[in-house]
Short mmCIF file of C-alpha atoms in Angstrom, two decimals:
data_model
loop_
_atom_site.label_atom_id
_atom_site.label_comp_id
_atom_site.label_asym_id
_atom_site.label_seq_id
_atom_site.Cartn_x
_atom_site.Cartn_y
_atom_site.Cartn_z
CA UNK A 4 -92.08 172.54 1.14
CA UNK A 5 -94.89 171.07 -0.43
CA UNK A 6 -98.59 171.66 0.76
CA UNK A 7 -101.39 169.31 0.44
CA UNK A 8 -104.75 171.06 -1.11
CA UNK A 9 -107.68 168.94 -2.33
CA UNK A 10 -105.61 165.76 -2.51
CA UNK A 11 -103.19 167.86 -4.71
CA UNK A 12 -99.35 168.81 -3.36
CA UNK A 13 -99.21 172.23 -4.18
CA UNK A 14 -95.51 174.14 -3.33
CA UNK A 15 -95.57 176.13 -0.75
CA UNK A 16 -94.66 179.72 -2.93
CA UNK A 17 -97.68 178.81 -5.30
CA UNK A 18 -99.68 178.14 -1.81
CA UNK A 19 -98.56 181.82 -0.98
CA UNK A 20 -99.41 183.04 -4.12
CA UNK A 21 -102.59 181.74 -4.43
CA UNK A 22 -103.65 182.88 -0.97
CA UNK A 23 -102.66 186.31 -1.36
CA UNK A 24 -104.61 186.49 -4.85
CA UNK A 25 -107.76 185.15 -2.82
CA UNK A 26 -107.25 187.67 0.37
CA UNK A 27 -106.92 190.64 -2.48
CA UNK A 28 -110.27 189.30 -4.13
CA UNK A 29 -112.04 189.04 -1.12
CA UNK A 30 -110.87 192.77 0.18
CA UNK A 31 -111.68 194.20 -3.42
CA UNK A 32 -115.26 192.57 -2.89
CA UNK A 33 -115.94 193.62 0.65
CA UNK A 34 -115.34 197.68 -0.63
CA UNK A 35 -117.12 197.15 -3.03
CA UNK A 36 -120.13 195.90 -1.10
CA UNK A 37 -119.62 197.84 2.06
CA UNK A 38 -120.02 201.24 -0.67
CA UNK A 39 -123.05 199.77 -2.42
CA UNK A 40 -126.29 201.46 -0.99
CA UNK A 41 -128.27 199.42 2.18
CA UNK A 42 -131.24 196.87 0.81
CA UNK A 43 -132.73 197.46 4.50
CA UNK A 44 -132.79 200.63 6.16
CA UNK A 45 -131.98 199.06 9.21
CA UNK A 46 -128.75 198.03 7.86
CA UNK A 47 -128.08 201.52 6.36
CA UNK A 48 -124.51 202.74 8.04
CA UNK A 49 -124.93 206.17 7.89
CA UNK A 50 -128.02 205.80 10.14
CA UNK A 51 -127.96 208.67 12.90
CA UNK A 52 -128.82 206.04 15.76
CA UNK A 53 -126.11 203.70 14.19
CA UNK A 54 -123.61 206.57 14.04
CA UNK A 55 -124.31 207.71 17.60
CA UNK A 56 -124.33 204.16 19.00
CA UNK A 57 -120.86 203.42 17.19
CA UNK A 58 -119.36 206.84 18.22
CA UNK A 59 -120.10 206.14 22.12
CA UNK A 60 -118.86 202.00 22.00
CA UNK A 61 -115.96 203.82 20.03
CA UNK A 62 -115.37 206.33 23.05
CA UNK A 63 -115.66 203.60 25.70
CA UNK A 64 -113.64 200.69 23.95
CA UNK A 65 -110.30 203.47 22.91
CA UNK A 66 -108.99 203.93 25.84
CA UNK A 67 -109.67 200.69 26.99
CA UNK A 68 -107.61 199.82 23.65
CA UNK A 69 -104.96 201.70 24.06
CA UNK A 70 -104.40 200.89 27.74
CA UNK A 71 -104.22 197.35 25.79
CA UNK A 72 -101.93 197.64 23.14
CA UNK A 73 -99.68 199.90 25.80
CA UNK A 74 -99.34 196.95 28.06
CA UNK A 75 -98.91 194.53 25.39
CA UNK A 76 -95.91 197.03 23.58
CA UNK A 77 -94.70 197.20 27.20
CA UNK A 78 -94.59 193.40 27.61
CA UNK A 79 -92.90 193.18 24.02
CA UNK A 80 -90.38 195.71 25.47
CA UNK A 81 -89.63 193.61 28.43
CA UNK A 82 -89.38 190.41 26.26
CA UNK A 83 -87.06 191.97 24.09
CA UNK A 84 -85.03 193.50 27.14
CA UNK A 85 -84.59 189.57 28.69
CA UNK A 86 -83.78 188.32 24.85
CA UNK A 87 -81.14 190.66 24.42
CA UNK A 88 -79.40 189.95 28.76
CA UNK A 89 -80.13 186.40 27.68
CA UNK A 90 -78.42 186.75 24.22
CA UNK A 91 -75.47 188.76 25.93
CA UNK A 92 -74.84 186.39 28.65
CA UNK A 93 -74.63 183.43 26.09
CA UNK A 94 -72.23 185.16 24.06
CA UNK A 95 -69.71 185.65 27.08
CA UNK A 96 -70.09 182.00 27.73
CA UNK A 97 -69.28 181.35 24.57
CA UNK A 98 -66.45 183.82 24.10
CA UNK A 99 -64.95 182.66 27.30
CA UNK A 100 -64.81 178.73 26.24
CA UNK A 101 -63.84 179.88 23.19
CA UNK A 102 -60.53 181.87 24.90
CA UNK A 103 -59.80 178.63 26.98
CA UNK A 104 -60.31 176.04 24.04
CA UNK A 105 -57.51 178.47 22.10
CA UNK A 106 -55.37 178.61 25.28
CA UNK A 107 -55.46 174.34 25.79
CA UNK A 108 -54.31 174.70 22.03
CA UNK A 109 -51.79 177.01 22.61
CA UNK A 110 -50.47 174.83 25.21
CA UNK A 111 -50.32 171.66 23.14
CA UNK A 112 -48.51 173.34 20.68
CA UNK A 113 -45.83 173.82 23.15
CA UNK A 114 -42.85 172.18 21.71
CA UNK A 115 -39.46 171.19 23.44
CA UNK A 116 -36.85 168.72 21.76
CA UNK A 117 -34.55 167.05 24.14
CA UNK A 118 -31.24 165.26 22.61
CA UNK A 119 -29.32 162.79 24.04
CA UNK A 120 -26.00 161.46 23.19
CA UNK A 121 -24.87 158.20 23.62
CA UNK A 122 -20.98 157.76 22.51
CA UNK A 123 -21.40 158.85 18.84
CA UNK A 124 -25.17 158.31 18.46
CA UNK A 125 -27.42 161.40 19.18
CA UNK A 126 -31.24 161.11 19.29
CA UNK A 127 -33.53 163.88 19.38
CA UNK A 128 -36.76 163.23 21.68
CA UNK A 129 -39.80 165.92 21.07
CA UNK A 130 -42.45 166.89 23.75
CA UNK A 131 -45.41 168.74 23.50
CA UNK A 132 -47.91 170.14 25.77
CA UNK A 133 -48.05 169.82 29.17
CA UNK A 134 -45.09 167.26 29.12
CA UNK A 135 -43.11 169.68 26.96
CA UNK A 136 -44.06 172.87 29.73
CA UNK A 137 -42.73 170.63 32.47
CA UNK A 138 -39.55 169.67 31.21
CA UNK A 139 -38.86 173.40 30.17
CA UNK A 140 -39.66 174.07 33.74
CA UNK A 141 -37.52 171.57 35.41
CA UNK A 142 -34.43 173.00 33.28
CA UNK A 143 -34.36 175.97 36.62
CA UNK A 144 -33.54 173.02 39.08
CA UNK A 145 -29.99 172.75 37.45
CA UNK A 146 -27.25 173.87 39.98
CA UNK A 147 -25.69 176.55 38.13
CA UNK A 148 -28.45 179.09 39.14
CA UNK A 149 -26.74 182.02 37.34
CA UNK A 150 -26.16 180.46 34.28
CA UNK A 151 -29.43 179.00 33.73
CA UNK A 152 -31.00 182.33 35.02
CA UNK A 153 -29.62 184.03 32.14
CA UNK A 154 -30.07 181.27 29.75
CA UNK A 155 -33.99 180.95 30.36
CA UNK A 156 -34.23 184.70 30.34
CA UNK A 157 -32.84 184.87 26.64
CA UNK A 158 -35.03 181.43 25.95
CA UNK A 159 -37.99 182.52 23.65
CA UNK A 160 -39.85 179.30 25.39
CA UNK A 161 -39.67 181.02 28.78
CA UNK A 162 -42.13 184.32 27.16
CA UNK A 163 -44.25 181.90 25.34
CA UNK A 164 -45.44 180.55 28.83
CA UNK A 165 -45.51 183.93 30.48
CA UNK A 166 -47.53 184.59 27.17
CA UNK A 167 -49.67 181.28 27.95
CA UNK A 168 -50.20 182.84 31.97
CA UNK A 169 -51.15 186.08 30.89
CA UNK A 170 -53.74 184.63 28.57
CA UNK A 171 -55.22 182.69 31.27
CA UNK A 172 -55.83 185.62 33.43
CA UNK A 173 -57.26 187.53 30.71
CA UNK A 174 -59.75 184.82 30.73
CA UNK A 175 -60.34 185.34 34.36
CA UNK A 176 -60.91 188.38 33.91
CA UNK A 177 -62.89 188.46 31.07
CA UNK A 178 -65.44 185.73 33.24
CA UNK A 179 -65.64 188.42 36.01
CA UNK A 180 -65.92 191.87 34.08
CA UNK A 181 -68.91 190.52 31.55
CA UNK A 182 -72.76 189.43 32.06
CA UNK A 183 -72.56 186.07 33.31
CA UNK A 184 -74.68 185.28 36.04
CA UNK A 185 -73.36 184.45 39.66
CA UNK A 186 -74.39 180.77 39.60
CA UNK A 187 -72.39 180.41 35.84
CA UNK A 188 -69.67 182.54 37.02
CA UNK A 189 -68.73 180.23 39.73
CA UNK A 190 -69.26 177.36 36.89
CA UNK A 191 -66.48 178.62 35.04
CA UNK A 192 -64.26 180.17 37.48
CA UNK A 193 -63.83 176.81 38.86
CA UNK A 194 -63.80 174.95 35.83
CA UNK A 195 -60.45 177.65 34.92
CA UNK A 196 -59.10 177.02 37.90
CA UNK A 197 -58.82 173.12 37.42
CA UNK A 198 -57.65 174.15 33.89
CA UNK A 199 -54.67 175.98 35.50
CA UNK A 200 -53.93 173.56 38.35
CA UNK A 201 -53.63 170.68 35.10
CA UNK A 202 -52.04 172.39 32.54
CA UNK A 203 -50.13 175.13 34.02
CA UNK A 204 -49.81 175.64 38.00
CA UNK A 205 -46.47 172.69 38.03
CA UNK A 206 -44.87 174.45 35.69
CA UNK A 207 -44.91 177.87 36.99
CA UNK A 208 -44.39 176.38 40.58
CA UNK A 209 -41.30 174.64 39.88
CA UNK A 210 -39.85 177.70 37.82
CA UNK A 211 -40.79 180.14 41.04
CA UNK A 212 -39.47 177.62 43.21
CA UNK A 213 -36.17 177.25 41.40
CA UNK A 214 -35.30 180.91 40.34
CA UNK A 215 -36.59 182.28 43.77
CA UNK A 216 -33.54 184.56 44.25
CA UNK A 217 -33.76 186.05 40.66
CA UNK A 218 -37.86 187.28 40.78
CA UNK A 219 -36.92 190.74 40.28
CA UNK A 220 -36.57 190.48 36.98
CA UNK A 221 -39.80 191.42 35.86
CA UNK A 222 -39.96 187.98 33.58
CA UNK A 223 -39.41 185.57 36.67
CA UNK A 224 -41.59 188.15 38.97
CA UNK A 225 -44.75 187.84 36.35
CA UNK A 226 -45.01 184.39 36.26
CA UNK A 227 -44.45 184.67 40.41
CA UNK A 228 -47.24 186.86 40.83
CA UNK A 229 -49.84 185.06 38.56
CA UNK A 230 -48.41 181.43 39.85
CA UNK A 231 -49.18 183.08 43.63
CA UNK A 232 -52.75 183.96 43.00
CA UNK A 233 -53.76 180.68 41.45
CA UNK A 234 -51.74 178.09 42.59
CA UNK A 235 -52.65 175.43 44.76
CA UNK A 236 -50.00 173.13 44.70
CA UNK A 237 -47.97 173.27 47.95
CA UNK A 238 -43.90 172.84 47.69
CA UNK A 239 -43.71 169.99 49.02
CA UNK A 240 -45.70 168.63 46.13
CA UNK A 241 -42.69 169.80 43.58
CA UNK A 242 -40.97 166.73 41.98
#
C-alpha cells in the first residue's frame, strides 16, 4: 500500500522503515539529553524536593494505576471470554448447516432405475433424490408382503436411507448438545424439521406403513422409531 509523504507516494514497508529509524533517533537523543547535567538548578532531577515530590505523586498515582490496568486486564479477560462463546457458537452453526447441506446431497445422490418392458422393447427410467426415495418406498405397498419384506431387507438402498435417517438425527442432536443459543436453536430445529418433513418423512411413512407387521426386525423398527419422533404426516395423507 502506498503512502503519501510530502506530495511523494512512499510504500508502506519504506514508511515503516523510515519511522522506526526516526523513533530510534529520537529515543537515542532523549538519553542522551535526559543524562547531560541540568543548565538550571531548578530543572536539576536529582533535586531532593524534586525527588521527594515525585516519590509521594508516585505513591499516590500506583495503586491508583494498578487498580487501572487490573480493571482494564479484567475487561480484556471478559472480551476475550464473549469472543471465544461467540466464536464457538458460530462454529456449531456452521458445522450444523454444514451436516445438513451434506445430508440434502446425500439424498440427491439417491439413485433408483426403474425398467419397463413393452413387448420386446425395454427402457430404463433413472430417479434421483427425493423422487428416487419415494419410489423405493412405494416398492413395500406390493401385495406379496413376505416377499418384498425379504427383498428390501437384502436391498442395499433400504440401509442407505436408514443411513440418510440416522444422519439426520445426528444433526438433531448435534443442534441440541452444542452452544447455540435458545433463540438459534429453535431457528434450526425448525428449519430440520421442514428439511425432514420434504425430503424424508413420505418415505419413511409409507415404508412403516407398509411393512407394519415386520418392525421387529431391527432395520424396519429403526426407521419406525426415527419416522415416529419426527413425522408429521398423518396416514391418511399416504398416496
Amino acid at each position: 500500500m502506498a503512502i503519501t509523504f510530502q506530495g511523494k507516494s512512499v510504500s508502506g514497508t519504506l514508511f515503516l522503515i523510515i519511522s522506526s529509524l526516526l523513533l530510534l533517533c529520537l529515543g537515542i537523543i532523549a538519553i542522551i539529553l535526559v543524562s547531560q547535567p541540568a543548565l538550571f538548578e531548578t530543572m536539576n532531577l536529582n533535586n531532593p524536593s524534586l525527588v521527594a515530590i515525585a516519590t509521594v505523586i508516585s505513591g499516590v498515582t500506583t495503586p491508583i494505576t494498578g487498580i487501572l490496568s487490573s480493571w482494564l486486564i479484567y475487561m480484556a479477560l471478559l472480551k476475550q471470554i464473549e469472543s471465544n462463546a461467540s466464536q464457538n457458537h458460530k462454529n456449531d452453526i456452521d458445522v450444523v448447516f454444514l451436516m445438513l447441506n451434506q445430508l440434502d446431497e446425500e439424498i440427491n445422490k439417491f439413485r433408483l432405475t426403474n425398467t419397463i418392458s413393452k413387448g420386446q422393447v425395454v427402457t430404463e427410467k433413472e430417479y434421483n433424490g427425493f423422487e428416487a426415495l419415494l419410489r423405493f418406498a412405494k416398492i413395500s405397498g406390493h401385495h406379496q408382503k413376505d416377499y418384498i419384506a425379504g427383498a428390501m431387507l437384502n436391498d442395499t438402498r433400504l440401509d442407505v436411507l436408514i443411513y440418510l435417517l440416522q444422519s439426520f438425527e445426528m444433526i438433531f442432536h448435534k443442534i441440541n448438545n452444542s452452544n447455540i443459543n435458545r433463540t438459534d436453536n429453535d431457528f434450526l430445529s425448525q428449519k430440520l424439521k421442514l428439511f425432514y418433513k420434504t425430503k424424508l418423512d413420505l418415505p419413511a411413512k409409507i415404508i412403516v406403513t407398509n411393512m407394519k407387521d415386520y418392525l421387529h426386525n431391527s432395520q424396519f423398527k429403526t426407521i419406525a422409531d426415527i419416522q415416529e419422533k419426527y413425522s408429521s404426516i398423518p396416514e391418511s395423507y399416504l398416496p
